Amino acid sequence: YALQFKNVFGLGLDQAWSEWIRWEQQFQRANLDSLRLYPITPYRPITATALGSISRSYYDPVGNKLYAALNYPGEIPHLAAIDIATGALRKIGALRGASTFFVTSLAYDPAGQQLFFATKNSSWRDLYQIDVPTGRSRLLIKNARIGDLAFTQADQSLWGLRHDLGLVTLVRIPPPYREWNQIVTFPYGQEIYDISLSPDGKLLAASHTEASGRQKLIKMETAKLLAGDSSFAVLYNFEFSSPESFTFSHDGKYLFGSSYYSGVSNIYRYDFSRSEMEIVSNAETGFFRPVPVSEDSLIAMCYTGKGFLPVMLPNRKPDYVNAIQFLGNEVIQRHPEFENWKIPPPTGIVLDSMHTTTQPYSMLAHTKLSSVYPIIEGYKDYTALGLRMRFDNPIRLSELSLTASVTPQKNVPDAERLHLGLDFRYWQFKFQARYNGGNFYDLFGPTKRSRKGYSAALHYQKYLSFDQSSTGSYSSNYHLELAGYGGLEKLPQFQNVAASFDKAFYFDAGYNQQALAKPLGALEFEKGWRWQLHSENSLINGKLLPQLRTNFDYGMLLPVPHSSLWLRSAAGYAWGERENPFANFYFGGFGNNWIDHLAYQRFREYESFPGVEINDIGGTNFGKMMLEWTLPPLRFRRLGMPALYCRWARLALFSSGIVINLDSAPQRRKVANLGGQIDFNLVLFSNLNSTLSLGYAGAVEENRRLRREFMISLKIL
C-alpha cells in the first residue's frame, strides 16, 4: 500500500501523513481563534481528573451528589456517587456489560434513592434497580431490551425505549417494575431517543430522527400517549445536527441539552414560556449531558483527551457564539463534484419487491464446495504435502473440511505415509476423524499434535448462559465428548508418553463457568474468576480408568492501571494403577510452538509447567498453584513501518508450584518454577494481528539440578 501510494501521489505515506497533521492543526487552530473572538464559557472542574465515558447523570440537592455510571481506564465500569464539593467518588455498584461510550441507560428516583439501570448494553439488556445508600441491587426484568430510561415521581413509573426488529417502542414500566406496557411503536425509519419526563409527569421530551437524517426536539403529552394518541409538537428543528440529552429543569420551565449545531458541542436551553431555543455556552472542546443544578448553575461534561470531566458552569447566555468551519464544506467548495458522491437514501428501496421466495431452509441442500487448495503439514518430525477441500453454506451453521496428504520421506514407514482428516460441524456438534493425523504447526517447534493411528471423536457443547461484551465475559457451559483411538503409539493428549495399549476409548464431560471483567483500554480480562470441572473416563483393554480435575482462577486489580494479580489453581485425581500411563496426569513446558495459532499465554493452562520438558511431570493425583502478576502494557505510538509495526508490549511474571502423587511419599514429587513472558503485538500488512512472545523460566526440584526453558513463539492471525 505504501509503495502504491507513492507511485500514485509521488509522495511517501509518512511524509503525506505528517503534512496532513500539520495542515489539520493549522485548520483547527483557525477554528479555535474564531471561537475565541468571543469569551469562552468559564467552568470549574468538579473532579481532579477526567472520568472516561459517563452516562446521563442526576443531581441530588440533598446530599449535593451527582449519580452517574462511569467507564474509565484502570477501573471496572461501575455506578458512582460524585461529591460536588470535594470531587470524591464513592462506588455504588458494579456495572455488567457497559457500553463503550454512553456506558448505560440510567434513571433516578430521588424520593426512594433508587437508581434504575441496564446491563448487557450491547445485547438484550437486563433491567436492574440498585439502592444508592446500601449498594444492594436486584434484577427487575431479564432480557428487557429497554434503554433510554426516565423516571417520574408523579406516579413512580419508569419509561423507556425498546428496540426490536428495527422498530422503536415507547414503553411504560409501573411499580413494582416487573413488566412493561407498550405505549406507542414508531413507524419504520422514525426513532426517538434521549427521553425525559417533566417533574409533574405531564410532558415527555425526546429527540426525534427520520431516515432522511433530519432531527428535531419534540414534546408529547403523557395523558394523550396513555390514551393512544402519539402526536407530538416540534419544539426546535436541529436540521442535520443531533439534539442530545435534553432534560427538564427542576421547575419544568426549561429543557437543557447539547448539540453540534454550531460545529462544537454546546449547551442549549429551551424556554417553554417564550418557545425559544437559546445557546448557553461557548465551548472549545465541547460540553455534553447538562444537569440543571440551580437558576444560575449547570453541571456538564467537558470533553478532554482522557474522557469527560464533570464541570460546573454558569447558566447564562453568552454574548455571541461563532460557528466553526467544517472540513467537509471546505472540500465541497473546492471540489463540487464530490457532492454527487453519495449513496441514495434507504427510503428509495422498496423492500417488498426484493422478496423473491419463501421456503424452509435446508443447510445440507445449500452446502457447497467453497475452496480447494494445497497444504503442507507436519507429521512427527517430517513434512507432508497434500490438499484440503472445504464445504460450507451461506449462513455458516455447518461446515465440512477434508484433508489428505502424503509424507514422501522414505524413512517413514509405509503404513504411516498417508494422512487423512475429516472435520464436520453442525450447530453445537463437532465430528472429527483422523488417520495418521498431521498438523501444520508441528513443523514449527516442540509441541506435536500429529499422532500415528486412527481416531474418531464426537463433541457437543451447550451454553447455559452467555453474555459477552467489550467489558466482560459472563457465561456457563458444559460439553460432552465420545472418542475412540486405534493404532496408538503415544497417548492422544500427551506427545512424549508411550501408550501401554494401542486402543483406547474416552468419554469426557466438563462444566465451565466464568465472570470476567476488564476496564476501558485493557488488553484482556483483569478481574474476576473462572471455574472448570472436568471428568475424563478412559476404557483401556476392558478396564475403566476415571479421572476428575478442577481448575479455579481468581484475579484482582492492582492500584496501578492495567496491572492485575491472578491466583490460578488446579487439582486432580485418577483411579488406576500408577504404572499405567492412561491413569496419569502430565505437565511440562510452555507449550508454544515457534509459529502457532493458539493462545499465546499458554503458561496459564493447567497442563503447562515452564522450566521442564513437555510431559516430564506425571502422577495419578496432583495439586498445582500459580501466582501471576501482569504488568501494565507499554503502548507505542510509532514503532516500525506500515508493513510491520508494534502496537504494544507487556510483561507477565509468574511462579508455580506442583505436588504429584500426594498419596505416596516414595513417588511424591514437588516442583517449583519462576519465570516470565513478554508479548509484542505486531500488525502485518496494515491489518493482520500477530503476537511475538518471548518466555523464560527456571524450575527447581529436590535432588535435581536447576532446569531452564526459553520460549519464542509467533502467533499468527
XYZ file of C-alpha atoms in Angstrom:
717
model
C 0.000 0.000 0.000
C 2.774 2.444 0.932
C 4.612 1.791 -2.349
C 1.454 2.177 -4.420
C 0.582 5.374 -2.530
C 3.941 6.853 -3.524
C 3.515 5.719 -7.131
C 0.114 7.404 -7.379
C 0.752 10.614 -5.450
C 4.514 10.970 -5.779
C 4.780 11.365 -2.027
C 5.767 8.950 0.718
C 2.985 7.832 3.039
C 4.821 9.024 6.165
C 5.510 12.418 4.625
C 1.909 12.793 3.452
C 0.582 11.861 6.890
C 2.922 14.337 8.615
C 1.865 17.100 6.225
C -1.791 16.267 6.830
C -1.294 16.546 10.614
C 0.397 19.937 10.229
C -2.365 21.168 7.918
C -5.140 19.958 10.226
C -3.502 21.619 13.223
C -3.488 24.904 11.326
C -7.110 24.373 10.264
C -8.264 23.645 13.825
C -6.158 26.484 15.241
C -8.025 28.861 12.943
C -11.316 27.434 14.255
C -10.190 27.966 17.850
C -9.165 31.539 17.050
C -12.631 32.095 15.600
C -14.298 30.766 18.766
C -12.080 32.931 20.971
C -13.240 36.126 19.295
C -15.960 35.960 21.956
C -15.483 34.989 25.624
C -15.140 31.249 26.214
C -17.527 29.966 28.873
C -15.662 29.592 32.188
C -16.063 26.407 34.198
C -14.916 24.816 37.452
C -13.796 21.157 37.399
C -15.645 19.021 39.940
C -13.219 16.082 39.951
C -9.431 16.162 39.853
C -9.226 14.003 36.724
C -11.368 13.074 33.749
C -13.619 10.048 34.225
C -13.609 8.466 30.768
C -17.089 7.703 29.453
C -20.019 8.948 31.554
C -23.706 8.104 31.307
C -26.560 10.562 31.756
C -26.235 11.778 35.342
C -28.597 13.027 38.052
C -28.120 15.679 40.707
C -29.174 15.083 44.321
C -29.558 18.509 46.009
C -29.979 16.976 49.470
C -26.628 15.212 49.517
C -25.017 17.526 46.928
C -24.102 14.442 44.906
C -24.050 13.558 41.235
C -25.041 9.992 40.325
C -23.654 8.506 37.124
C -22.249 5.359 35.527
C -18.522 5.546 34.756
C -16.255 3.639 32.402
C -12.628 4.727 32.505
C -9.181 3.078 32.228
C -7.933 1.174 35.250
C -11.372 0.583 36.794
C -14.184 -1.846 36.092
C -17.331 0.028 34.893
C -19.489 0.991 37.864
C -22.185 3.263 39.231
C -20.799 6.093 41.341
C -21.761 8.998 43.566
C -19.647 12.112 42.977
C -19.405 14.684 45.766
C -19.877 18.086 44.121
C -17.997 19.939 46.865
C -14.913 17.711 47.109
C -14.928 15.697 43.886
C -14.648 12.452 45.869
C -16.065 9.304 44.238
C -17.947 6.531 46.001
C -18.666 3.298 44.169
C -22.298 2.273 44.456
C -22.142 -0.967 42.494
C -20.516 -2.755 39.572
C -21.962 -2.468 36.080
C -22.006 -5.560 33.916
C -21.903 -5.173 30.146
C -21.231 -1.443 29.948
C -21.287 0.327 26.608
C -18.059 1.955 25.470
C -19.406 5.494 25.155
C -22.809 6.017 26.808
C -21.976 3.360 29.480
C -25.598 2.522 30.354
C -29.141 3.855 30.444
C -29.741 5.389 33.862
C -32.761 6.800 35.719
C -33.090 8.081 39.284
C -35.858 8.035 41.883
C -34.876 10.821 44.322
C -37.534 10.035 46.926
C -36.584 6.377 47.250
C -32.885 6.941 46.470
C -33.038 4.250 43.819
C -31.141 4.050 40.546
C -32.520 2.097 37.593
C -30.019 0.898 35.018
C -29.485 -1.583 32.209
C -26.844 -4.291 31.978
C -25.720 -6.132 28.826
C -25.950 -2.838 26.958
C -24.588 -4.309 23.730
C -27.163 -7.100 23.615
C -30.535 -7.899 25.244
C -30.487 -5.510 28.154
C -31.497 -6.635 31.644
C -33.224 -4.021 33.809
C -31.860 -3.593 37.343
C -32.614 -1.481 40.392
C -29.994 -0.528 42.989
C -30.334 1.123 46.377
C -27.947 4.096 46.492
C -27.147 4.064 50.257
C -26.501 0.296 50.543
C -25.478 -0.712 47.013
C -27.893 -3.654 47.026
C -29.229 -4.422 43.569
C -31.968 -6.645 42.190
C -32.956 -7.863 38.757
C -36.295 -6.474 37.589
C -36.749 -7.722 34.009
C -34.403 -10.126 32.246
C -33.734 -9.547 28.538
C -35.926 -6.457 28.642
C -34.196 -4.809 25.652
C -35.161 -1.453 27.169
C -32.899 1.596 27.297
C -33.176 5.417 27.407
C -34.735 5.224 30.855
C -36.654 8.076 32.500
C -38.425 8.217 35.873
C -41.357 10.338 37.007
C -42.259 10.975 40.634
C -45.851 11.727 39.650
C -46.821 8.041 39.616
C -43.426 6.389 40.339
C -43.391 4.880 36.846
C -40.368 4.189 34.703
C -40.407 4.912 30.978
C -38.011 3.709 28.313
C -37.431 2.747 24.699
C -37.449 -0.818 23.448
C -35.748 -1.799 20.188
C -36.899 -4.862 18.269
C -36.938 -5.775 14.560
C -35.774 -2.295 13.561
C -38.656 -0.584 15.356
C -38.584 1.667 18.411
C -41.327 1.291 21.004
C -42.007 3.698 23.855
C -42.842 1.638 26.950
C -44.002 2.347 30.492
C -42.984 0.217 33.480
C -45.215 0.744 36.535
C -44.218 -0.333 40.064
C -43.053 -2.939 41.065
C -41.222 -2.768 37.700
C -41.662 -6.419 36.748
C -43.357 -5.925 33.374
C -43.564 -3.279 30.678
C -46.541 -1.875 28.778
C -46.397 -0.780 25.158
C -47.328 2.874 24.664
C -46.511 3.536 21.004
C -44.382 1.928 18.295
C -42.963 4.405 15.806
C -43.076 3.716 12.051
C -40.047 2.160 10.406
C -37.497 4.880 9.630
C -38.525 7.063 12.584
C -36.948 6.909 16.013
C -36.899 8.828 19.252
C -34.081 8.813 21.792
C -32.888 10.629 24.933
C -36.334 10.848 26.525
C -37.009 12.976 29.616
C -40.136 13.366 31.764
C -41.219 16.662 33.302
C -41.310 16.873 37.128
C -45.128 16.722 37.129
C -45.108 13.781 34.716
C -47.341 15.531 32.167
C -44.802 16.021 29.374
C -42.283 13.768 27.674
C -39.472 15.392 25.697
C -37.357 13.453 23.209
C -35.062 13.773 20.240
C -36.710 12.647 17.006
C -34.907 11.456 13.879
C -36.010 10.315 10.435
C -34.422 8.212 7.705
C -33.515 11.434 5.874
C -31.202 12.364 8.758
C -33.242 15.372 9.861
C -33.570 15.689 13.625
C -35.676 17.744 15.970
C -36.575 18.184 19.603
C -40.185 17.216 20.312
C -42.638 17.045 23.208
C -45.571 14.707 23.831
C -48.284 14.735 26.466
C -48.232 11.600 28.618
C -52.016 11.646 29.114
C -52.535 11.527 25.358
C -49.884 8.837 24.991
C -51.632 6.646 27.552
C -54.877 7.199 25.631
C -53.268 6.025 22.387
C -52.547 9.440 20.851
C -48.887 9.577 19.743
C -48.984 13.038 18.196
C -46.164 15.393 19.089
C -45.207 19.039 18.839
C -41.866 20.144 17.426
C -40.017 22.404 19.842
C -36.996 23.054 17.648
C -35.708 21.783 14.312
C -31.998 20.995 14.539
C -31.900 20.033 10.848
C -28.992 17.570 10.485
C -27.469 18.134 13.938
C -28.370 15.791 16.783
C -30.164 17.216 19.835
C -28.627 15.218 22.679
C -29.548 14.511 26.315
C -32.222 17.183 26.711
C -33.579 17.082 30.248
C -36.135 19.100 32.209
C -35.134 21.632 34.829
C -36.407 21.044 38.386
C -39.260 23.535 37.891
C -40.184 22.170 34.454
C -39.789 25.572 32.770
C -36.739 24.677 30.686
C -35.079 21.886 28.771
C -31.284 21.683 28.772
C -29.319 19.644 26.242
C -26.402 19.767 23.846
C -25.876 19.824 20.097
C -23.167 20.270 17.472
C -25.388 22.834 15.743
C -22.522 25.372 15.607
C -19.891 22.711 14.883
C -18.861 22.484 18.549
C -20.954 20.669 21.137
C -22.531 23.457 23.193
C -25.268 23.559 25.806
C -28.708 24.722 24.649
C -31.710 25.816 26.713
C -35.319 25.689 25.567
C -37.644 28.170 27.311
C -41.254 26.916 27.360
C -42.673 30.325 28.338
C -41.168 32.020 25.270
C -40.994 28.944 22.993
C -37.382 29.821 22.225
C -34.129 27.889 21.992
C -31.036 29.643 23.349
C -27.384 28.712 23.429
C -25.877 28.990 26.915
C -22.210 28.135 26.344
C -19.281 28.912 24.096
C -17.087 25.823 24.346
C -13.706 24.999 22.839
C -13.625 21.206 23.187
C -17.338 20.649 23.827
C -19.848 20.389 26.681
C -22.200 17.407 26.905
C -25.063 15.978 29.013
C -26.041 19.022 31.080
C -27.644 18.649 34.504
C -29.585 21.656 35.899
C -28.438 22.485 39.441
C -29.907 25.920 40.189
C -31.147 29.004 38.394
C -27.595 30.188 37.780
C -25.577 26.943 37.542
C -25.316 23.802 35.442
C -23.246 20.653 35.619
C -21.956 19.449 32.261
C -19.396 17.010 30.905
C -16.417 18.743 29.322
C -14.590 16.752 26.679
C -10.865 16.142 27.255
C -8.301 13.824 25.717
C -8.753 11.447 28.672
C -12.537 11.418 28.613
C -15.301 13.505 30.126
C -14.570 15.871 33.001
C -17.573 16.888 35.176
C -17.605 20.682 35.458
C -19.774 23.430 36.900
C -20.617 26.268 34.522
C -22.925 29.298 34.584
C -26.488 29.085 33.315
C -26.031 32.239 31.299
C -26.432 33.121 27.645
C -23.106 34.213 26.068
C -22.825 37.403 24.041
C -22.226 35.565 20.791
C -21.007 32.185 19.535
C -19.170 31.722 16.278
C -19.686 28.645 14.132
C -16.563 26.798 13.083
C -15.568 25.893 9.541
C -16.445 22.320 8.578
C -13.782 20.454 6.658
C -16.464 18.726 4.592
C -17.837 22.074 3.427
C -14.330 23.222 2.527
C -13.822 20.106 0.400
C -17.152 20.577 -1.412
C -16.354 24.217 -2.165
C -13.016 23.250 -3.710
C -14.313 20.103 -5.437
C -18.061 20.465 -6.199
C -18.078 17.099 -7.993
C -17.897 15.370 -4.601
C -21.470 16.455 -3.907
C -22.650 13.736 -6.279
C -20.623 11.073 -4.469
C -23.342 9.976 -2.093
C -25.398 6.862 -1.551
C -29.132 7.136 -2.325
C -31.334 7.269 0.798
C -32.762 3.954 2.079
C -36.274 5.327 1.611
C -35.815 4.749 -2.118
C -35.571 0.986 -1.650
C -38.848 -0.924 -1.959
C -38.240 -3.837 0.382
C -41.318 -5.808 -0.698
C -40.065 -6.051 -4.282
C -36.823 -7.627 -3.056
C -38.683 -10.586 -1.545
C -38.436 -13.462 -4.006
C -39.417 -16.734 -2.330
C -40.368 -18.354 0.955
C -39.390 -21.928 1.734
C -37.794 -23.991 4.513
C -34.031 -23.589 4.644
C -32.035 -26.786 4.299
C -28.433 -26.463 5.404
C -27.380 -29.641 3.628
C -29.019 -28.583 0.358
C -27.264 -25.218 0.480
C -23.868 -26.633 1.420
C -21.474 -26.198 -1.488
C -17.789 -26.613 -2.204
C -16.220 -23.289 -1.219
C -12.484 -23.863 -1.618
C -9.786 -26.313 -2.672
C -6.141 -25.546 -2.003
C -2.800 -27.303 -1.467
C -1.499 -27.735 2.069
C 1.702 -28.547 3.868
C 1.621 -30.071 7.327
C 3.845 -31.777 9.835
C 3.770 -35.423 10.835
C 6.070 -36.172 13.764
C 9.384 -34.677 12.577
C 8.554 -34.927 8.874
C 6.812 -32.860 6.208
C 3.660 -33.915 4.378
C 2.183 -32.431 1.185
C -1.487 -32.593 0.319
C -4.828 -30.961 -0.436
C -7.733 -29.535 1.563
C -11.360 -29.230 0.443
C -13.872 -27.107 2.313
C -17.672 -27.194 2.061
C -19.995 -24.747 3.813
C -23.329 -22.947 3.491
C -24.085 -19.204 3.319
C -25.137 -18.835 6.964
C -22.161 -20.888 8.220
C -24.168 -23.074 10.598
C -22.443 -26.165 9.273
C -19.167 -26.850 7.514
C -17.129 -29.797 6.305
C -13.377 -29.935 5.779
C -11.492 -32.831 4.163
C -7.702 -33.120 4.061
C -5.374 -35.644 2.505
C -1.589 -35.536 2.476
C 1.407 -37.810 1.963
C 4.797 -37.876 3.643
C 7.338 -38.541 0.861
C 10.358 -39.285 3.093
C 11.459 -42.901 2.755
C 12.356 -43.340 6.423
C 8.661 -43.037 7.328
C 7.000 -46.489 7.449
C 4.668 -47.174 4.529
C 1.689 -47.557 6.871
C 2.224 -44.016 8.158
C 2.787 -42.096 4.933
C -0.865 -41.386 4.169
C -2.621 -38.774 6.328
C -6.379 -38.211 6.212
C -8.563 -35.817 8.133
C -12.264 -35.022 8.348
C -13.847 -32.191 10.347
C -17.595 -31.652 10.353
C -19.534 -29.073 12.360
C -23.308 -28.884 12.638
C -24.777 -26.392 15.112
C -23.329 -27.392 18.507
C -21.960 -30.736 17.308
C -18.468 -31.408 16.004
C -17.234 -34.642 14.483
C -13.563 -35.302 13.827
C -11.817 -38.282 12.263
C -8.114 -38.851 11.629
C -5.860 -41.406 10.028
C -2.222 -40.719 10.920
C -3.363 -37.165 11.551
C -0.972 -34.343 10.678
C -0.819 -30.724 11.802
C 0.667 -27.688 10.072
C 2.081 -26.217 13.287
C 4.011 -29.418 14.039
C 6.506 -28.078 11.502
C 7.492 -25.336 13.940
C 8.587 -26.296 17.391
C 8.426 -28.755 20.235
C 4.677 -29.266 20.664
C 3.378 -32.077 18.442
C -0.287 -32.796 17.752
C 0.154 -35.300 14.945
C -0.394 -38.917 16.004
C 0.081 -42.335 14.491
C -3.087 -44.409 14.204
C -6.737 -43.676 13.598
C -9.374 -41.898 15.662
C -12.922 -40.585 15.663
C -14.494 -38.135 18.119
C -17.937 -36.594 18.569
C -18.095 -33.371 20.586
C -21.130 -31.460 21.864
C -21.132 -28.100 23.658
C -24.098 -26.247 25.124
C -24.112 -22.746 26.609
C -26.376 -22.378 29.619
C -25.742 -18.641 29.743
C -23.747 -16.312 27.533
C -23.058 -12.604 27.934
C -20.068 -11.290 26.038
C -19.209 -7.606 25.686
C -16.225 -5.306 25.357
C -16.027 -5.035 29.155
C -16.703 -8.567 30.339
C -17.491 -12.212 29.756
C -20.126 -13.954 31.857
C -21.017 -17.449 30.751
C -21.554 -21.052 31.727
C -21.474 -24.118 29.507
C -20.987 -27.847 29.519
C -19.505 -30.178 26.952
C -19.585 -33.902 26.221
C -17.187 -35.894 24.070
C -17.021 -39.503 22.948
C -13.808 -40.641 21.239
C -12.102 -43.808 20.098
C -8.462 -44.402 19.113
C -6.637 -47.258 17.439
C -3.069 -47.987 16.410
C -1.796 -45.756 19.204
C 1.897 -45.173 19.654
C 1.678 -42.182 22.033
C -1.119 -41.023 24.303
C -3.678 -38.878 22.421
C -3.184 -35.892 24.772
C 0.490 -36.309 25.697
C 3.065 -36.468 22.922
C 6.018 -37.775 24.954
C 4.227 -40.603 26.775
C 4.229 -44.046 25.164
C 0.876 -45.829 25.087
C 0.708 -49.096 27.030
C -2.109 -50.342 24.789
C -2.840 -49.437 21.161
C -6.596 -48.935 21.574
C -8.451 -46.512 23.824
C -11.995 -45.237 24.283
C -12.810 -41.981 26.061
C -15.903 -40.331 27.453
C -15.303 -36.776 28.638
C -17.660 -34.350 30.354
C -16.916 -30.850 31.552
C -18.539 -27.774 33.046
C -17.160 -24.231 32.755
C -18.324 -21.030 34.392
C -16.741 -17.597 34.411
C -17.361 -13.998 35.402
C -14.535 -11.891 33.993
C -14.296 -8.134 33.549
C -11.877 -5.606 32.119
C -11.617 -1.817 32.294
C -11.696 0.532 29.347
C -8.468 0.215 27.363
C -7.486 -3.172 28.821
C -5.848 -5.784 26.614
C -7.548 -8.675 28.388
C -9.618 -9.509 31.446
C -8.128 -8.031 34.607
C -10.596 -9.098 37.275
C -12.964 -11.948 38.037
C -12.988 -15.708 38.326
C -13.173 -18.849 36.229
C -14.090 -22.363 37.396
C -13.838 -25.618 35.476
C -14.797 -29.172 36.403
C -13.682 -31.928 34.052
C -14.185 -35.685 34.086
C -12.229 -37.900 31.709
C -13.065 -41.586 31.653
C -10.964 -43.943 29.542
C -11.622 -47.586 28.742
C -8.302 -49.366 28.234
C -8.159 -53.091 27.491
C -11.584 -53.545 29.080
C -10.732 -51.572 32.239
C -12.329 -48.250 33.170
C -9.909 -45.522 34.343
C -11.800 -42.435 35.602
C -10.128 -39.055 36.120
C -11.505 -35.927 37.748
C -9.913 -32.484 37.866
C -10.937 -28.948 38.696
C -9.463 -25.525 37.956
C -10.158 -22.213 39.644
C -8.671 -18.829 38.708
C -9.194 -15.594 40.600
C -7.924 -12.167 39.574
C -7.928 -8.712 41.127
C -7.000 -5.220 40.016
C -3.919 -3.541 41.445
C -3.632 0.213 42.145
C -1.527 0.700 39.005
C -3.888 0.912 35.974
C -3.998 -2.234 33.830
C -1.959 -4.264 36.295
C -3.565 -7.321 37.849
C -2.734 -10.205 40.161
C -4.053 -13.700 39.446
C -4.105 -16.858 41.531
C -4.562 -19.911 39.323
C -5.126 -23.310 40.913
C -5.812 -26.860 39.758
C -6.207 -30.274 41.360
C -6.933 -33.734 40.023
C -7.325 -37.372 40.964
C -7.232 -40.522 38.833
C -8.401 -44.022 39.747
C -5.953 -46.562 38.345
C -2.510 -48.079 38.670
C 0.279 -45.539 38.764
C 2.272 -47.648 36.279
C -0.476 -47.306 33.659
C 0.219 -44.140 31.612
C -3.502 -43.777 30.792
C -4.189 -43.245 34.518
C -1.794 -40.301 34.926
C -1.854 -36.528 34.530
C 1.168 -34.982 32.795
C 2.670 -31.499 32.902
C 5.572 -29.544 31.484
C 6.794 -26.796 29.172
C 5.382 -23.502 27.964
C 3.529 -25.375 25.218
C 4.010 -22.771 22.464
C 5.424 -23.618 19.064
C 7.766 -21.261 17.224
C 4.879 -20.446 14.903
C 1.454 -21.029 16.408
C -2.229 -20.165 16.159
C -3.500 -20.960 19.650
C -3.495 -18.766 22.764
C -0.070 -17.213 23.208
C -0.153 -17.189 27.033
C -0.278 -20.947 27.376
C 1.758 -20.935 30.570
C -1.617 -20.283 32.242
C -3.083 -23.618 31.191
C -3.232 -26.352 33.777
C -1.008 -28.869 31.906
C 1.775 -26.321 31.301
C 4.754 -26.042 33.621
C 7.504 -23.849 32.128
C 11.047 -24.822 33.004
C 10.745 -28.580 32.478
C 10.283 -30.716 29.381
C 6.819 -31.335 27.959
C 5.070 -34.174 29.881
C 8.076 -34.509 32.229
C 5.952 -34.399 35.408
C 3.371 -37.153 35.791
C 1.235 -38.718 38.502
C -2.185 -40.089 39.358
C -3.098 -37.095 41.511
C -1.837 -33.567 41.849
C -2.277 -30.130 43.307
C -0.990 -27.074 41.476
C -0.981 -23.338 42.117
C 0.337 -20.348 40.185
C 0.689 -16.699 41.144
C 0.810 -14.354 38.151
C 1.471 -10.634 38.066
C 0.569 -8.938 34.798
C 2.286 -5.573 34.404
C 0.787 -2.581 32.547
C 1.466 -2.637 28.804
C 3.813 -0.254 27.051
C 1.997 1.281 24.090
C 3.960 2.540 21.113
C 2.862 5.491 19.060
C 5.348 4.790 16.299
C 7.489 1.647 16.246
C 8.063 0.032 12.873
C 6.898 0.715 9.344
C 3.495 0.488 7.598
C 4.072 -3.131 6.559
C 5.141 -4.203 10.066
C 4.767 -2.276 13.297
C 4.386 -2.943 17.003
C 1.425 -1.560 18.952
C 2.233 -2.682 22.494
C 4.444 -4.850 24.681
C 3.514 -6.438 28.002
C 5.339 -8.476 30.616
C 3.830 -11.146 32.866
C 5.752 -12.672 35.780
C 4.692 -15.967 37.317
C 5.671 -18.590 39.843
C 4.150 -22.062 40.105
C 4.283 -24.992 42.445
C 3.052 -28.526 41.874
C 2.892 -31.657 44.001
C 2.097 -35.014 42.393
C 1.357 -38.415 43.905
C 0.308 -36.879 47.196
C -0.828 -40.289 48.468
C 2.596 -41.940 48.070
C 5.627 -40.488 49.829
C 8.207 -42.534 47.852
C 6.787 -41.405 44.498
C 5.825 -37.895 45.502
C 7.412 -35.043 43.553
C 7.462 -31.356 44.393
C 8.463 -28.932 41.658
C 8.502 -25.128 41.631
C 9.310 -22.606 38.941
C 9.806 -18.895 38.400
C 9.534 -17.213 35.038
C 8.180 -14.513 32.816
C 6.813 -13.894 29.358
C 6.849 -10.716 27.314
C 4.430 -10.345 24.410
C 4.703 -7.930 21.489
C 1.567 -7.193 19.478
C 2.524 -6.864 15.812
C 0.476 -5.711 12.841
C 1.416 -7.146 9.454
C 0.361 -5.527 6.181
C -1.694 -2.854 7.984
C -4.438 -5.090 9.438
C -3.190 -8.610 10.285
C -2.625 -9.016 14.019
C 0.139 -11.278 15.307
C 1.870 -11.713 18.649
C 5.556 -12.362 19.194
C 6.212 -13.945 22.604
C 9.467 -14.496 24.470
C 9.437 -16.579 27.629
C 11.940 -17.846 30.152
C 11.524 -20.000 33.242
C 13.643 -21.961 35.672
C 12.389 -24.996 37.595
C 13.739 -26.449 40.834
C 13.166 -29.872 42.353
C 14.746 -31.677 45.263
C 17.851 -33.692 44.324
C 17.823 -32.352 40.756
C 19.787 -29.586 39.116
C 18.166 -26.320 38.078
C 16.373 -26.727 34.753
C 15.727 -23.843 32.376
C 13.488 -23.257 29.375
C 13.479 -20.491 26.794
C 10.467 -19.995 24.547
C 9.974 -17.937 21.409
C 6.704 -18.033 19.512
C 4.913 -16.067 16.813
C 1.141 -16.377 16.962
C -0.148 -15.586 13.507
C -3.556 -14.138 12.689
